[in-house]
Amino acid sequence: MEILMILVIGVIFTVATYLILTKSLLRVVIGLIMYGHGAHLLFITLAGLKQGAPPLLGEEAVAYADPLPQAVVLTAIVIGFGVTAFLLVIAYRTYKVHQTDDLDQLRGSADE
């Protein structure tokens, strides 16, 4: 299962890199979002895809699941939503002011 997850993570990082290297501002934002999701999946996969009982008092089990990686990724997802909202607002404002999302046109000329 870990091999399949690593391949999926590789595809996500590849697509995210492609989107970041494009000229559209919205695609760059989507690429950054995909980088975040790929990092979350990578962290969960590297922590181990183990099956076990929840670590609760009174539960007698052979193996317990580690809650720390899940808690860290959940916190990272919440922070990622905030950053995504901020990036989308900045991209929208940039489009409204300059009437384009092409990064070459937003860069300006060497004379400015």
Tab-separated table of C-alpha atoms in Angstrom:
chain	number	residue	atom	x	y	z
A	1	MET	CA	0.000	0.000	0.000
A	2	GLU	CA	2.858	2.392	0.767
A	3	ILE	CA	4.295	1.938	-2.736
A	4	LEU	CA	0.969	2.920	-4.304
A	5	MET	CA	0.711	5.973	-2.057
A	6	ILE	CA	4.268	7.042	-2.896
A	7	LEU	CA	3.464	6.809	-6.622
A	8	VAL	CA	0.300	8.880	-6.145
A	9	ILE	CA	2.282	11.455	-4.151
A	10	GLY	CA	4.874	11.597	-6.942
A	11	VAL	CA	2.144	12.267	-9.503
A	12	ILE	CA	0.645	14.999	-7.301
A	13	PHE	CA	4.047	16.693	-6.898
A	14	THR	CA	4.698	16.411	-10.653
A	15	VAL	CA	1.356	17.999	-11.554
A	16	ALA	CA	1.860	20.705	-8.919
A	17	THR	CA	5.299	21.546	-10.315
A	18	TYR	CA	3.850	21.760	-13.835
A	19	LEU	CA	1.078	24.087	-12.652
A	20	ILE	CA	3.489	26.359	-10.791
A	21	LEU	CA	5.639	26.749	-13.908
A	22	THR	CA	2.719	27.965	-16.053
A	23	LYS	CA	1.939	31.611	-16.788
A	24	SER	CA	-1.506	31.776	-15.205
A	25	LEU	CA	-1.795	33.103	-11.670
A	26	LEU	CA	-4.746	30.839	-10.863
A	27	ARG	CA	-2.797	27.758	-11.968
A	28	VAL	CA	0.075	28.795	-9.707
A	29	VAL	CA	-2.329	28.997	-6.763
A	30	ILE	CA	-3.784	25.569	-7.616
A	31	GLY	CA	-0.241	24.187	-7.869
A	32	LEU	CA	0.580	25.485	-4.398
A	33	ILE	CA	-2.597	23.895	-3.052
A	34	MET	CA	-1.602	20.585	-4.617
A	35	TYR	CA	1.870	20.834	-3.061
A	36	GLY	CA	0.198	21.131	0.322
A	37	HIS	CA	-2.019	18.117	-0.257
A	38	GLY	CA	0.940	16.100	-1.501
A	39	ALA	CA	2.912	17.013	1.618
A	40	HIS	CA	0.007	15.920	3.827
A	41	LEU	CA	-0.215	12.568	2.078
A	42	LEU	CA	3.563	12.155	2.251
A	43	PHE	CA	3.616	12.803	5.988
A	44	ILE	CA	0.784	10.350	6.673
A	45	THR	CA	2.430	7.716	4.453
A	46	LEU	CA	5.845	8.112	6.079
A	47	ALA	CA	4.259	7.868	9.525
A	48	GLY	CA	3.039	4.430	8.527
A	49	LEU	CA	-0.258	3.149	7.256
A	50	LYS	CA	-0.817	0.926	10.261
A	51	GLN	CA	-4.137	-0.417	11.355
A	52	GLY	CA	-4.920	-0.521	15.019
A	53	ALA	CA	-7.341	0.404	17.714
A	54	PRO	CA	-7.716	4.019	18.822
A	55	PRO	CA	-5.523	4.802	21.837
A	56	LEU	CA	-8.320	5.075	24.392
A	57	LEU	CA	-8.348	3.976	28.010
A	58	GLY	CA	-10.138	0.707	28.474
A	59	GLU	CA	-9.431	-0.495	24.947
A	60	GLU	CA	-7.489	-3.744	24.980
A	61	ALA	CA	-5.813	-4.271	21.617
A	62	VAL	CA	-2.676	-5.780	20.179
A	63	ALA	CA	-1.689	-2.604	18.310
A	64	TYR	CA	-2.713	1.002	18.636
A	65	ALA	CA	-2.793	3.691	15.962
A	66	ASP	CA	-0.477	6.645	16.492
A	67	PRO	CA	-2.634	9.798	16.733
A	68	LEU	CA	0.209	12.328	16.504
A	69	PRO	CA	0.734	12.300	12.686
A	70	GLN	CA	-3.006	12.552	12.175
A	71	ALA	CA	-3.260	15.524	14.525
A	72	VAL	CA	-0.333	17.291	12.854
A	73	VAL	CA	-1.814	16.773	9.386
A	74	LEU	CA	-5.237	17.939	10.550
A	75	THR	CA	-3.651	21.128	11.885
A	76	ALA	CA	-1.744	21.562	8.615
A	77	ILE	CA	-4.958	21.141	6.620
A	78	VAL	CA	-6.679	23.891	8.612
A	79	ILE	CA	-3.701	26.212	8.143
A	80	GLY	CA	-3.646	25.271	4.450
A	81	PHE	CA	-7.290	26.325	4.065
A	82	GLY	CA	-6.450	29.723	5.532
A	83	VAL	CA	-3.464	30.167	3.228
A	84	THR	CA	-5.541	29.026	0.238
A	85	ALA	CA	-8.254	31.578	1.005
A	86	PHE	CA	-5.618	34.301	1.341
A	87	LEU	CA	-3.947	33.339	-1.969
A	88	LEU	CA	-7.284	33.284	-3.784
A	89	VAL	CA	-8.197	36.737	-2.462
A	90	ILE	CA	-4.798	38.114	-3.511
A	91	ALA	CA	-5.145	36.519	-6.971
A	92	TYR	CA	-8.669	37.911	-7.366
A	93	ARG	CA	-7.577	41.384	-6.328
A	94	THR	CA	-4.640	41.255	-8.722
A	95	TYR	CA	-6.971	40.261	-11.549
A	96	LYS	CA	-9.440	43.057	-10.727
A	97	VAL	CA	-6.698	45.709	-10.646
A	98	HIS	CA	-4.674	44.605	-13.699
A	99	GLN	CA	-7.419	42.847	-15.761
A	100	THR	CA	-5.106	39.881	-16.420
A	101	ASP	CA	-3.752	36.831	-14.685
A	102	ASP	CA	-0.834	36.339	-17.094
A	103	LEU	CA	2.360	36.484	-15.073
A	104	ASP	CA	4.395	37.852	-17.992
A	105	GLN	CA	2.086	40.865	-18.263
A	106	LEU	CA	2.046	41.333	-14.482
A	107	ARG	CA	5.846	41.367	-14.377
A	108	GLY	CA	5.999	44.582	-16.382
A	109	SER	CA	8.848	45.856	-18.509
A	110	ALA	CA	12.474	46.573	-17.682
A	111	ASP	CA	11.841	50.346	-17.981
A	112	GLU	CA	9.526	50.448	-14.947
